[in-house]
Amino acid sequence: MTISSAPPLVCFAHRGASGHEPENTLRSFSKALALGAPWIEFDVRAVEDEAIVFHDRTLTRCAKRFGFIDRQSLAAVRSYDVGKGERIPLLSEVLALIRGKAKAQVELKGFGSASAAARVIKEALVQGWQARDFLVSAFDQIELSIFKGEHPEIPIGLLVYGYPINLDEMIRTFEPISLHLHIDAVTTQRIADARAKGLAVYVYTANETHDIETLRDMGVDGLFTNFPDRVLGLTRKDLLHTP
Ligand code: G3P
Ligand code: MG
């Protein structure tokens, strides 16, 4: 058994507990809550200017249909079965489900996602959500800048695939608190570099226990995982053995 005195990993349930239940559904988010995930990550797209929670550009993989999701009517999108009878949720429904139980790592995907999400989050802030209950990211820097313009008080995470050559410029632009790095792009030198620039390093997506343990030992701050039980189990196991 690997024993570590490192601080506990921040655990992001990736698309909910999507290793157990259909991704990005209320069922998947409920499972993540039941497993004790402190953060839930999900993907926001805009359909008819409404913020919905869905990962792919097309319907093929999750809804077993053809077509781009943002070219459907909202009523049609809401009628599709995305696994075990689950429907594609609205952002407002997801926030209502997890409010007070987990924080929201909102990933903006696709044109219009920033404005649609910003409107829903504005209402959530009125209803008692705090800015620190959110962490917003996007691969698309235009969407991210639109969101930051609407909600400068909400923490931003820089979401990248490879390590960015212009990280300093991105930091100046977005004033992020974290760097969300693909598992293939992680090195100890990059972890140190990002940390030196004041960023927490969160890695997506680690599902295998040996990957989770290796990344933990490399010193990452947190992990996105389809199996929050595996990350949280590791952390609890470590706490048990830490003097
Ligand atoms: O936000 C982390 C991760 O979800 C980014 O990639 O494709 O799984 O949304 P993807
Ligand atoms: Mg995502």
JSON list of N, CA and C in Angstrom, two decimals, residues 18 23 30 43 77 194:
[
{"chain": "A", "resi": 18, "resn": "SER", "atom": "N", "xyz": [-19.28, 9.61, -13.47]},
{"chain": "A", "resi": 18, "resn": "SER", "atom": "CA", "xyz": [-19.64, 9.09, -14.80]},
{"chain": "A", "resi": 18, "resn": "SER", "atom": "C", "xyz": [-19.07, 7.70, -15.07]},
{"chain": "A", "resi": 23, "resn": "GLU", "atom": "N", "xyz": [-23.06, 9.93, -17.98]},
{"chain": "A", "resi": 23, "resn": "GLU", "atom": "CA", "xyz": [-22.36, 11.20, -17.73]},
{"chain": "A", "resi": 23, "resn": "GLU", "atom": "C", "xyz": [-23.29, 12.40, -17.85]},
{"chain": "A", "resi": 30, "resn": "SER", "atom": "N", "xyz": [-26.04, 12.91, -8.65]},
{"chain": "A", "resi": 30, "resn": "SER", "atom": "CA", "xyz": [-26.52, 12.37, -7.37]},
{"chain": "A", "resi": 30, "resn": "SER", "atom": "C", "xyz": [-25.56, 11.30, -6.85]},
{"chain": "A", "resi": 43, "resn": "ASP", "atom": "N", "xyz": [-20.17, 19.94, -18.16]},
{"chain": "A", "resi": 43, "resn": "ASP", "atom": "CA", "xyz": [-19.95, 20.71, -19.39]},
{"chain": "A", "resi": 43, "resn": "ASP", "atom": "C", "xyz": [-21.23, 21.45, -19.75]},
{"chain": "A", "resi": 77, "resn": "VAL", "atom": "N", "xyz": [-34.02, 18.51, -27.53]},
{"chain": "A", "resi": 77, "resn": "VAL", "atom": "CA", "xyz": [-32.86, 18.13, -26.70]},
{"chain": "A", "resi": 77, "resn": "VAL", "atom": "C", "xyz": [-33.31, 17.56, -25.37]},
{"chain": "A", "resi": 194, "resn": "ALA", "atom": "N", "xyz": [3.95, 25.73, -12.76]},
{"chain": "A", "resi": 194, "resn": "ALA", "atom": "CA", "xyz": [2.61, 26.30, -12.54]},
{"chain": "A", "resi": 194, "resn": "ALA", "atom": "C", "xyz": [2.45, 26.75, -11.09]}
]
